[in-house]
Structures are given as C-alpha cells and as structure tokens.
Coordinates of C-alpha atoms in Angstrom, one line a residue:
M1 CA -23.6 2.9 -22.0
F2 CA -23.1 6.1 -21.0
R3 CA -20.5 7.4 -18.6
A4 CA -20.2 10.5 -17.5
L5 CA -17.5 12.6 -15.7
A6 CA -16.6 12.4 -12.6
A7 CA -15.8 15.4 -10.1
A8 CA -11.9 15.9 -10.3
S9 CA -10.6 15.4 -7.0
P10 CA -8.9 19.3 -5.7
S11 CA -5.5 17.5 -6.7
A12 CA -7.2 16.2 -10.7
R13 CA -7.9 19.7 -10.8
A14 CA -5.0 21.4 -9.6
L15 CA -3.0 19.8 -12.2
G16 CA -5.5 19.8 -15.2
Q17 CA -6.5 16.1 -15.2
P18 CA -9.5 14.9 -16.5
G19 CA -12.2 13.1 -13.8
R20 CA -12.0 9.7 -13.9
R21 CA -15.3 8.3 -15.8
L22 CA -17.9 6.9 -13.5
L23 CA -20.8 5.4 -14.0
P24 CA -24.4 7.2 -13.4
A25 CA -25.2 6.0 -9.6
A26 CA -28.9 5.5 -11.0
T27 CA -26.8 2.2 -13.5
R28 CA -24.5 1.2 -11.1
R29 CA -25.1 -2.8 -11.8
H30 CA -25.2 -4.1 -8.0
L31 CA -21.3 -5.9 -7.8
S32 CA -22.3 -10.4 -7.2
W33 CA -21.2 -10.5 -4.4
A34 CA -23.5 -8.6 -1.7
R35 CA -26.1 -11.3 -2.7
E36 CA -23.3 -14.6 -2.5
E37 CA -22.7 -13.2 0.9
P38 CA -22.6 -15.1 3.9
S39 CA -24.6 -13.4 6.5
E40 CA -22.3 -13.1 9.4
P41 CA -18.8 -15.6 10.1
H42 CA -19.1 -19.2 11.4
V43 CA -16.2 -20.7 13.4
V44 CA -16.6 -24.4 13.5
T45 CA -13.1 -25.0 15.0
S46 CA -12.1 -24.3 18.9
A47 CA -9.0 -22.6 17.4
V48 CA -7.6 -21.0 14.9
P49 CA -6.0 -22.2 12.7
G50 CA -7.7 -25.3 13.1
P51 CA -7.1 -29.1 12.8
A52 CA -7.1 -29.8 8.6
S53 CA -5.6 -25.3 8.7
K54 CA -2.5 -27.1 10.8
A55 CA -2.4 -30.8 8.6
A56 CA -1.8 -29.2 5.5
L57 CA 0.7 -26.5 7.3
E58 CA 2.4 -29.9 8.2
K59 CA 2.8 -30.8 4.9
L60 CA 3.2 -27.7 2.6
S61 CA 6.5 -27.0 5.6
A62 CA 8.4 -30.7 3.9
L63 CA 8.4 -28.1 0.3
Q64 CA 7.9 -24.1 2.3
D65 CA 9.0 -22.3 5.6
T66 CA 5.1 -22.3 7.1
R67 CA 6.2 -20.3 10.4
A68 CA 4.9 -17.1 9.4
A69 CA 1.1 -19.1 8.1
T70 CA -2.2 -18.4 9.9
F71 CA -4.5 -20.8 8.5
V72 CA -4.9 -21.9 4.9
G73 CA -7.2 -20.7 3.1
D74 CA -9.9 -22.4 1.1
Y75 CA -10.2 -19.9 -2.5
A76 CA -12.3 -21.5 -4.0
K77 CA -15.4 -21.4 -1.0
S78 CA -14.1 -17.7 -0.2
T79 CA -16.4 -15.1 -0.9
G80 CA -16.5 -11.4 -1.6
N81 CA -15.8 -10.0 2.4
Y82 CA -15.4 -13.5 3.7
I83 CA -12.8 -15.9 4.0
V84 CA -13.0 -19.3 4.9
D85 CA -10.7 -21.8 5.7
A86 CA -9.0 -25.9 5.2
D87 CA -11.2 -26.5 8.3
G88 CA -14.8 -23.9 7.1
N89 CA -14.2 -21.5 9.6
V90 CA -15.9 -18.2 7.9
F91 CA -13.9 -14.3 8.6
L92 CA -15.1 -11.6 7.6
D93 CA -11.8 -10.7 6.8
L94 CA -10.7 -7.1 7.4
Y95 CA -7.0 -8.6 6.7
C96 CA -7.0 -9.6 2.9
Q97 CA -3.8 -11.1 2.4
I98 CA -1.9 -7.7 3.5
A99 CA -4.4 -4.9 2.3
S100 CA -4.1 -6.5 -1.9
I101 CA -8.0 -7.7 -2.2
P102 CA -10.1 -4.7 -3.9
V103 CA -13.2 -5.9 -4.8
G104 CA -13.8 -9.1 -2.9
Y105 CA -12.5 -13.3 -2.9
N106 CA -14.9 -14.9 -6.2
N107 CA -16.3 -11.5 -7.3
T108 CA -17.8 -12.4 -10.7
A109 CA -15.9 -9.8 -13.1
L110 CA -12.4 -10.8 -12.3
I111 CA -13.6 -14.3 -12.5
A112 CA -15.0 -13.4 -16.0
A113 CA -11.3 -11.5 -17.0
A114 CA -9.6 -14.9 -15.8
K115 CA -11.3 -17.0 -18.4
S116 CA -12.0 -14.9 -21.6
D117 CA -10.1 -15.5 -24.9
Q118 CA -7.6 -12.5 -24.1
M119 CA -6.4 -14.0 -20.9
A120 CA -5.7 -17.8 -22.3
T121 CA -3.4 -15.9 -24.4
T122 CA -1.5 -14.2 -22.5
L123 CA -1.6 -17.0 -20.0
A124 CA -0.1 -19.4 -23.0
N125 CA 1.8 -16.7 -25.0
R126 CA 4.2 -14.5 -22.1
P127 CA 5.7 -12.2 -24.2
A128 CA 9.0 -10.2 -23.2
L129 CA 7.2 -7.3 -23.3
G130 CA 9.7 -4.6 -23.9
V131 CA 11.1 -6.2 -27.3
F132 CA 8.4 -8.2 -28.4
P133 CA 4.9 -6.1 -27.1
S134 CA 1.1 -7.4 -28.1
T135 CA -1.5 -5.8 -30.3
D136 CA -3.0 -5.2 -27.3
W137 CA -0.5 -3.4 -24.8
A138 CA -1.0 0.1 -25.5
Q139 CA -4.8 -0.4 -25.7
L140 CA -4.9 -2.4 -22.4
L141 CA -2.4 0.0 -20.3
E142 CA -4.9 2.5 -21.4
D143 CA -8.1 0.1 -20.6
S144 CA -5.7 -0.5 -16.8
F145 CA -3.6 1.5 -15.3
M146 CA -4.1 4.9 -17.1
R147 CA -7.5 5.3 -16.1
V148 CA -6.9 6.2 -13.0
R149 CA -2.9 7.3 -13.4
P150 CA -1.9 9.8 -10.5
P151 CA -2.7 13.6 -11.2
G152 CA 0.6 14.8 -13.5
M153 CA 1.8 11.9 -14.3
D154 CA 1.9 11.0 -18.1
M155 CA 3.7 7.4 -17.9
V156 CA 3.2 3.8 -16.6
F157 CA 6.8 1.2 -15.8
T158 CA 5.2 -2.1 -15.2
T159 CA 6.7 -4.4 -12.7
A160 CA 6.2 -8.2 -11.2
H161 CA 5.2 -6.2 -7.0
G162 CA 5.5 -3.8 -5.0
S163 CA 9.7 -4.4 -4.2
D164 CA 9.6 -4.4 -7.6
A165 CA 8.5 -1.4 -8.2
N166 CA 10.5 0.7 -5.6
E167 CA 13.5 -0.7 -6.7
L168 CA 13.2 0.3 -11.0
A169 CA 12.3 2.5 -9.5
Y170 CA 15.4 4.2 -7.2
K171 CA 17.3 3.3 -10.5
A172 CA 15.1 5.6 -12.8
A173 CA 16.2 8.6 -10.5
F174 CA 19.8 7.7 -10.3
L175 CA 19.4 7.5 -13.7
H176 CA 18.0 11.1 -14.5
Y177 CA 20.6 12.4 -11.7
A178 CA 23.5 10.8 -13.8
R179 CA 22.0 12.4 -17.3
K180 CA 21.6 15.7 -15.1
R181 CA 24.8 15.5 -13.8
R182 CA 27.0 14.2 -17.5
G183 CA 24.8 16.2 -19.6
A184 CA 25.6 15.6 -23.4
R185 CA 28.6 14.2 -22.8
A186 CA 28.9 10.7 -23.6
F187 CA 30.7 8.3 -21.2
T188 CA 34.1 7.9 -20.5
Q189 CA 36.3 5.2 -20.6
T190 CA 36.9 5.4 -17.1
E191 CA 33.4 5.3 -16.1
L192 CA 33.4 2.2 -18.2
E193 CA 36.1 0.2 -16.8
S194 CA 35.3 1.0 -13.5
V195 CA 31.2 0.5 -13.1
M196 CA 32.5 -3.2 -13.7
D197 CA 34.0 -2.7 -10.2
N198 CA 31.9 -1.3 -8.0
I199 CA 33.5 1.4 -7.9
P200 CA 33.4 5.1 -8.4
P201 CA 32.9 6.9 -11.2
G202 CA 31.1 4.6 -13.0
S203 CA 29.3 3.5 -10.0
P204 CA 29.1 6.5 -8.1
E205 CA 28.3 7.7 -4.3
V206 CA 25.0 8.1 -4.7
A207 CA 21.4 7.7 -2.0
I208 CA 18.1 7.3 -2.1
L209 CA 16.6 9.1 1.8
S210 CA 13.8 7.4 3.5
F211 CA 11.9 8.4 6.8
S212 CA 11.6 6.0 9.9
A213 CA 9.7 3.1 10.3
G214 CA 9.3 3.0 6.7
F215 CA 9.2 0.0 4.9
H216 CA 9.8 0.1 0.9
G217 CA 10.2 -3.8 0.4
R218 CA 12.7 -6.7 0.8
T219 CA 14.9 -6.6 -2.6
F220 CA 17.9 -5.6 -2.0
G221 CA 17.9 -2.0 -3.0
A222 CA 14.2 -1.1 -1.4
L223 CA 15.6 -3.2 1.6
S224 CA 18.2 -0.5 2.4
T225 CA 15.5 2.2 2.6
T226 CA 13.3 -0.7 4.7
R227 CA 12.9 1.6 8.0
S228 CA 10.8 -0.6 9.8
K229 CA 11.8 -3.6 11.8
A230 CA 15.6 -4.4 12.7
I231 CA 15.1 -8.2 11.8
H232 CA 13.8 -7.2 7.9
K233 CA 16.6 -6.2 7.8
L234 CA 19.7 -8.6 10.0
D235 CA 23.0 -10.1 8.9
M236 CA 21.9 -7.9 4.9
P237 CA 24.8 -5.7 3.2
A238 CA 22.6 -2.6 2.5
F239 CA 23.9 0.7 1.3
K240 CA 24.8 3.8 3.3
W241 CA 21.9 6.3 2.6
P242 CA 20.5 8.5 4.8
R243 CA 17.0 8.4 6.3
A244 CA 14.8 11.9 8.0
P245 CA 12.8 11.0 11.1
F246 CA 9.4 10.5 10.7
P247 CA 6.7 13.4 12.5
Q248 CA 5.7 10.8 15.7
L249 CA 1.8 12.5 16.2
Q250 CA -0.5 12.2 19.3
Y251 CA -4.1 11.8 19.5
P252 CA -6.5 12.2 19.6
E253 CA -5.3 14.7 16.5
D254 CA -7.7 17.7 18.2
A255 CA -5.9 17.3 21.5
H256 CA -3.0 17.9 20.5
R257 CA -2.9 20.4 17.4
E258 CA 0.4 22.5 18.0
E259 CA 2.7 19.1 19.8
N260 CA 1.9 17.5 16.2
A261 CA 2.4 21.4 14.2
A262 CA 5.5 21.1 16.2
E263 CA 6.4 17.9 15.4
E264 CA 6.2 17.8 11.7
K265 CA 8.0 21.2 11.8
R266 CA 11.0 19.7 13.7
C267 CA 11.2 16.6 11.0
L268 CA 11.1 18.9 7.8
A269 CA 13.6 20.6 9.3
E270 CA 16.0 17.5 9.8
L271 CA 15.5 16.9 6.5
D272 CA 16.0 20.1 4.8
R273 CA 19.7 20.1 6.6
I274 CA 20.2 16.7 5.2
L275 CA 19.6 17.2 1.7
Q276 CA 21.6 20.3 2.6
R277 CA 24.7 18.2 4.1
N278 CA 24.2 14.6 3.5
E279 CA 27.8 13.2 2.4
V280 CA 26.8 11.5 -0.4
P281 CA 24.3 12.9 -3.1
V282 CA 21.1 12.4 -2.2
A283 CA 18.6 11.9 -6.0
A284 CA 15.0 11.0 -4.1
V285 CA 13.0 10.7 -1.2
V286 CA 10.7 8.1 -1.4
V287 CA 8.0 8.4 1.3
E288 CA 4.6 6.5 2.1
P289 CA 1.6 8.6 2.9
I290 CA 1.0 6.8 5.9
Q291 CA 3.7 4.0 7.4
S292 CA 1.6 1.2 7.0
E293 CA 4.3 -1.6 8.6
G294 CA 5.6 1.0 10.3
G295 CA 2.3 1.0 12.1
D296 CA 0.4 3.1 10.8
R297 CA 1.5 6.3 11.1
H298 CA 0.2 9.9 9.2
A299 CA 1.2 13.5 8.7
S300 CA -0.8 16.0 7.8
P301 CA -1.2 16.7 4.2
E302 CA 0.5 20.4 5.4
F303 CA 3.4 17.7 6.4
F304 CA 3.8 16.4 3.1
R305 CA 3.4 19.3 1.1
G306 CA 6.5 20.7 3.1
V307 CA 8.3 18.0 1.2
R308 CA 7.4 18.2 -1.9
R309 CA 8.6 22.0 -1.1
I310 CA 11.6 21.1 0.0
T311 CA 13.1 18.3 -2.9
A312 CA 12.0 20.7 -5.3
K313 CA 14.8 23.1 -3.3
H314 CA 17.5 21.1 -3.5
G315 CA 16.8 19.8 -7.0
V316 CA 16.0 16.0 -5.7
L317 CA 13.5 14.0 -6.6
L318 CA 9.9 12.8 -4.8
I319 CA 8.7 9.4 -4.7
V320 CA 5.1 8.3 -3.3
D321 CA 5.1 4.4 -2.7
E322 CA 1.5 3.9 -2.8
V323 CA 1.8 0.5 -2.4
Q324 CA 0.3 0.2 0.0
T325 CA -2.5 3.3 0.0
G326 CA -2.8 3.0 -3.5
C327 CA -6.3 1.6 -5.0
G328 CA -9.1 3.9 -2.9
A329 CA -9.0 2.8 0.4
T330 CA -7.8 6.5 2.2
G331 CA -10.8 7.3 0.7
A332 CA -9.0 9.0 -2.7
F333 CA -8.0 6.6 -5.3
W334 CA -3.9 7.9 -4.2
A335 CA -3.7 8.3 -1.2
H336 CA -1.0 11.8 -1.6
E337 CA -4.2 13.2 -3.8
H338 CA -5.2 13.9 0.5
W339 CA -2.3 16.6 0.3
E340 CA -3.7 18.5 -2.8
L341 CA -0.1 19.5 -3.9
E342 CA 1.0 22.7 -6.2
T343 CA 3.3 19.9 -8.6
P344 CA 3.1 16.5 -8.3
P345 CA 5.6 14.4 -7.9
D346 CA 8.3 12.6 -9.4
M347 CA 7.2 8.8 -9.4
V348 CA 4.2 6.9 -7.7
T349 CA 4.5 3.0 -7.0
F350 CA 2.0 0.8 -7.0
S351 CA 0.6 -2.7 -6.6
K352 CA -1.0 -5.1 -3.9
K353 CA -4.7 -3.6 -4.8
M354 CA -4.3 -3.4 -8.1
Q355 CA -3.4 -6.8 -8.5
A356 CA -0.1 -5.4 -10.2
A357 CA 2.6 -3.6 -9.5
G358 CA 4.9 -0.6 -11.4
F359 CA 5.2 3.3 -10.8
Y360 CA 3.4 6.4 -12.5
H361 CA 6.6 8.9 -14.4
S362 CA 6.7 11.0 -16.2
R363 CA 8.8 11.4 -20.0
E364 CA 11.2 12.6 -18.1
M365 CA 12.2 10.2 -15.8
V366 CA 12.5 7.5 -18.6
A367 CA 16.3 7.1 -19.2
D368 CA 18.7 8.4 -21.7
Q369 CA 18.8 5.2 -24.0
P370 CA 17.2 1.8 -23.9
F371 CA 17.8 -1.7 -21.9
R372 CA 19.7 0.7 -18.5
N373 CA 15.7 0.2 -16.8
F374 CA 15.1 -2.3 -18.1
N375 CA 14.4 -6.8 -17.5
T376 CA 12.6 -9.7 -18.8
W377 CA 9.2 -9.1 -18.6
L378 CA 8.1 -5.7 -17.9
G379 CA 4.8 -6.0 -15.5
D380 CA 2.0 -9.1 -17.1
P381 CA -0.4 -8.4 -19.0
A382 CA -2.2 -11.3 -17.9
R383 CA -2.1 -9.1 -14.4
A384 CA -2.5 -5.9 -16.2
L385 CA -6.3 -7.5 -17.1
I386 CA -7.1 -7.9 -13.7
A387 CA -5.9 -4.7 -12.9
R388 CA -8.5 -3.7 -15.7
A389 CA -11.5 -5.4 -14.0
I390 CA -10.5 -4.2 -11.5
V391 CA -10.3 -0.5 -12.2
S392 CA -13.8 -1.0 -13.4
E393 CA -14.9 -1.9 -10.7
V394 CA -14.3 0.2 -8.5
L395 CA -15.0 3.1 -11.2
D396 CA -18.5 1.2 -12.5
N397 CA -19.8 0.9 -8.7
A398 CA -18.4 3.9 -7.0
L399 CA -16.0 2.2 -4.5
V400 CA -13.7 5.4 -3.6
E401 CA -16.8 7.3 -2.5
Q402 CA -17.8 3.9 0.0
V403 CA -14.6 3.7 1.6
R404 CA -14.9 6.7 2.2
G405 CA -19.0 6.5 3.5
T406 CA -17.6 3.0 5.8
G407 CA -15.1 4.5 6.8
D408 CA -15.9 7.9 8.3
Y409 CA -19.1 5.2 9.6
L410 CA -16.1 2.3 11.6
L411 CA -14.0 5.5 12.9
G412 CA -17.0 6.8 14.4
H413 CA -17.9 4.0 16.9
L414 CA -14.2 2.7 17.3
R415 CA -13.2 6.6 19.8
P416 CA -16.6 5.8 21.5
L417 CA -14.9 2.5 22.6
A418 CA -10.6 3.9 22.4
I419 CA -13.2 6.0 25.6
R420 CA -14.4 2.6 27.1
Y421 CA -11.9 0.3 26.8
H422 CA -9.2 3.0 27.4
R423 CA -6.7 0.0 28.7
L424 CA -6.5 -2.3 25.3
V425 CA -8.2 0.7 22.1
A426 CA -4.9 3.5 21.9
N427 CA -4.7 5.9 19.6
V428 CA -7.7 5.6 16.6
R429 CA -6.2 7.0 13.5
G430 CA -7.0 6.6 9.5
Q431 CA -7.9 7.8 6.3
G432 CA -11.5 6.0 4.8
T433 CA -10.9 2.6 6.2
F434 CA -7.3 2.7 5.9
V435 CA -7.8 2.5 9.8
A436 CA -5.6 0.9 13.4
F437 CA -5.7 2.0 16.8
D438 CA -2.7 0.5 19.6
C439 CA -2.8 -1.9 22.0
P440 CA -0.6 -1.5 25.4
T441 CA 2.4 -4.4 24.9
P442 CA 2.3 -6.6 21.6
A443 CA 1.8 -9.8 24.0
M444 CA -2.1 -8.6 24.0
R445 CA -2.2 -7.4 20.0
S446 CA -1.6 -10.6 19.8
E447 CA -4.5 -11.9 21.9
L448 CA -6.7 -9.2 20.9
L449 CA -5.8 -10.7 16.8
D450 CA -7.1 -14.3 17.7
L451 CA -9.6 -13.7 20.0
M452 CA -10.9 -12.0 16.8
R453 CA -10.3 -15.1 15.0
R454 CA -12.1 -17.1 17.4
E455 CA -14.3 -14.5 16.8
G456 CA -15.1 -15.1 13.2
V457 CA -13.4 -11.6 12.2
N458 CA -9.7 -12.0 10.2
M459 CA -7.3 -9.1 11.2
G460 CA -3.5 -7.6 11.2
G461 CA -1.5 -6.2 13.5
S462 CA 1.3 -3.4 11.9
G463 CA 4.9 -2.0 13.5
E464 CA 5.3 -3.1 17.3
V465 CA 1.7 -2.6 18.9
A466 CA -0.7 -1.7 16.1
V467 CA -4.0 -3.3 15.0
R468 CA -4.6 -2.4 11.7
F469 CA -7.9 -2.7 9.6
R470 CA -7.2 -3.6 5.5
P471 CA -10.9 -4.1 4.4
M472 CA -11.6 -4.5 0.7
L473 CA -13.0 -1.7 -0.7
T474 CA -16.8 -3.2 -0.7
L475 CA -17.1 -3.1 3.3
T476 CA -20.0 -1.8 4.3
N477 CA -21.8 -0.1 7.7
R478 CA -22.7 -3.3 7.9
H479 CA -20.2 -5.8 7.9
V480 CA -18.5 -2.8 10.5
N481 CA -21.6 -3.4 12.6
L482 CA -20.7 -7.8 12.7
F483 CA -17.1 -6.6 13.7
L484 CA -18.0 -4.4 16.3
T485 CA -20.1 -6.7 17.5
R486 CA -17.5 -8.9 18.0
F487 CA -15.0 -6.6 19.3
E488 CA -16.3 -5.5 21.9
S489 CA -16.8 -9.1 23.1
V490 CA -13.6 -9.7 22.9
L491 CA -12.9 -7.0 24.4
N492 CA -15.1 -7.5 27.7
K493 CA -13.1 -10.8 27.3
M494 CA -9.8 -9.3 28.2
Y495 CA -11.2 -6.7 30.6
K496 CA -12.5 -10.0 32.8
K497 CA -8.9 -11.4 32.3
H498 CA -7.0 -8.7 32.2
W499 CA -8.8 -6.6 35.2
P500 CA -10.7 -8.0 36.8
Q501 CA -13.3 -6.4 39.7

C-alpha cells in the first residue's frame, strides 16, 4: 500500500529527521472500535464500586493490597473508549489506566498482534536480549520504536517500565560523566576496591537534578528525583540530589503574560545558580514536559529552551521524561517537539501509551564497556510487538492530528464552564487532550470524581486538587459532548449542594 511522507514537525526539520510515514487520508482505514463502541455510558449501580466490584476486591485483598483500587474492570467486555466494570457499568474512560491506553480497549490491530505466531514464539521463548537477541529483534526495533524516534535520537534502550527507563537513563548519565572525567585511563585499584564499600572514588558523589513537583517513578534512584507527594518518599533512604523550582504559572495565560514570564525567568536563574554552585556535581537534569503527577503543571517552550541552553552551558546532560506525555497525547508525538529546540535532549524516556518502555539516546550515551548498563531481559519483544501495532495505528490513522482537533474542542468548551462554574472549575489548561483543571479543595475534587463515575465517566486526579484528562488518542468531539453533558449535570448538583440559592 502506498505510503506518503508526512510533513516533518518544525523541530524534526531543524534537526534533519525525516517525516514520519502516514497513509494518505483517503486510504486510512476506519478504526474498528468506532463501530463496536456503546453509544453512551451506562451505569446500573447506585454507587461505584458496585457490589460485584466490592466482592472481587474483597477476594483479591487476601492476596494483594487493594486500597487504591477504584473498581474491578471486565476487560473482555471493554471496547474502544469505554471500560466496563465487574457490575456491568459502562464508563467513558478519560483516565485510561493512568494515561496508558492509546488506541482503545480490544483494538483489533492489537488483538491481531497478540494472536500472531511471532507473539506466540516470543512468549514461549523470551530471550535475554543483551546476550541472545532474536533474529527479528533489529527489524522489530526499526518497525516500532525507531519509526517514531524523537529528533536527534539514534538508538533506543528498551526496559521494563517507566521508572526503570528513568533509572537506566540516570545510569547512562553517570557512566557518561565518569567517562568524560576519566578519559582513556584504566580503572585504578582504589576505584575497584572502594566501589565495593559504596564509597568514593569508586562510588563518586554525583547527582541528578530534578524539579519541584516532578514525578519520575518509585524505584530507588528514580524516587530521589520524584518531588510530587511526600507519601511517595516517606521512610525511604534517598540520595541528597538537588532540586530546582518549576514555574507555577497563573491562568488564564493571556492575562498573566508578564507574571508568568517573570516566574519562568526566576526559575531559570535558580537552575543556573544550582548547576554553578551545587556542592555535588550534576551529571544530568531530568524534566517532564508537563508535570503530570505533580498537578499538571505547565511551562512555556521558552522556559524549556532556557533549560536546554543552561544545561549545555554547564556541560550537563538533559533527560526529558516523556513517560506520560509521549505517544501523541499533547498533539505532537513527543511533547518536547513543541519546544522546537536548537539541539535535541540527550535522552528521552518513554512508557505508558507506548505499552513498552525505554529511553532514546545518541550513540554517545552508550557505556564504554558491555554489562555496565544491563539486565537480563533489556526489555521484552512481546511489548515491542504491541508497540509496533500501536505506532501503526497512531500514524496510519493520523491520530496525533485528531488529538489536536479534539483537544481544541475540549478546551474551547471547558473554558466557558470555568467562568460559569468558577467556584468549582479553575485554571483550565492543556495541550492536545492532555488537559486539566483545578478544584478548590481535595475533598471537592474527590466528590466531583465520584459523581462523574456515577454519571458514567471515569476520570482521575493529579497533584492536590487537579482533575486530569488522560483519554485515548481515539477520543472524538462526540465523546467530548457526552462528557460535557454529564459534567455540567455534576457541576449543577455540586452547586446546589454547596452554594444553595
């Protein structure tokens, strides 16, 4: 089938990356989920979770901690943008497994990939990819991750999950830092002995800098860069790594241009100061394009270009954490493409919607010896097969373009509601369908989310008071209309309860 070259993004053009392959509009196949989806949400229980979910959770609680569970999903019955629970409730899913479902539940292309002979062979014979890669591994990498590689990235390091991706990117940064300092000389005997006691010079004092309210995972090293909620970090030993302030923008942005510009300037100045004066040298800075778990905190492209200039000035690597923002949700395949950087980041981590994990990097980030940045599996070909199907669905059906249109439609309707219901909805913000607003208190946020589930819309929170939209790329204006009807109903109920006239 004929494939046309898509027009490259501004950043891709600037960095010389060829455009990504898309099918011409006339030949794009219609996604099967659109025919099979329910016409609208439908809730049959008086509360969520319902009795069947509660019973399933009670049984599961004997084996695992279930206190964070919202309801129990029936994934065999879930379709497209709709998730079905154990009670038969049908929800329009705007949360999507914490931002991790890209192209619909039971998408036929993903089901076909799961049933393929290649998948069966992979599942029955999982390889240790670092020492015994399969004959089809290089081609699978080309057809999946490298098909959507960010501008300036030559290679991909596959891992198990998002936190793991960040953790291994940090290791790559430390190895790169040490190699620059050591040069061509061999390891000293003192280095070889001291490292076994976890002390310098074998275990050097080097840091990763992160930003206030950032979230980069819960594994040990990643947790030292996570700054979103205290409960994530309490009682865990941590590296004494520095943090820089992340801008706290005011909304609407058009009315606060000067204040926001001053805030970003302040944060950049502090980042520059820390990199100049921190008592422990910094090997890399890690940053999210949108601070997701920290409350959907945004910054301008100018701010991120400033971050890149400052890291380059100090010879510090830049790691962009696209675990939650990657794979199209912001209206670009990679959110950092919106920044139009003159020089690319050094590493870009990913997971969630890609249904696989890892980090992209240049050849310069490869360790100087084998086995230094390594584990048994180094990813999973089974996840790469699913990622290949996801990438094809996204590109062949122009879903990133669709996200831009649907996101504009959603934001265009949320902003007037924020004026009408200003006591409940504030600070509407977003890129693409990666959208959020703030409630006045955590309690009211919880109440709103519960009422939305009773109306048949599954949503989630971020930070202390934000409500976040993390829909699939397949969300359309029709789905937004279904949400808006139920959202306004919930807002009216809450107004009558809390501010009776």
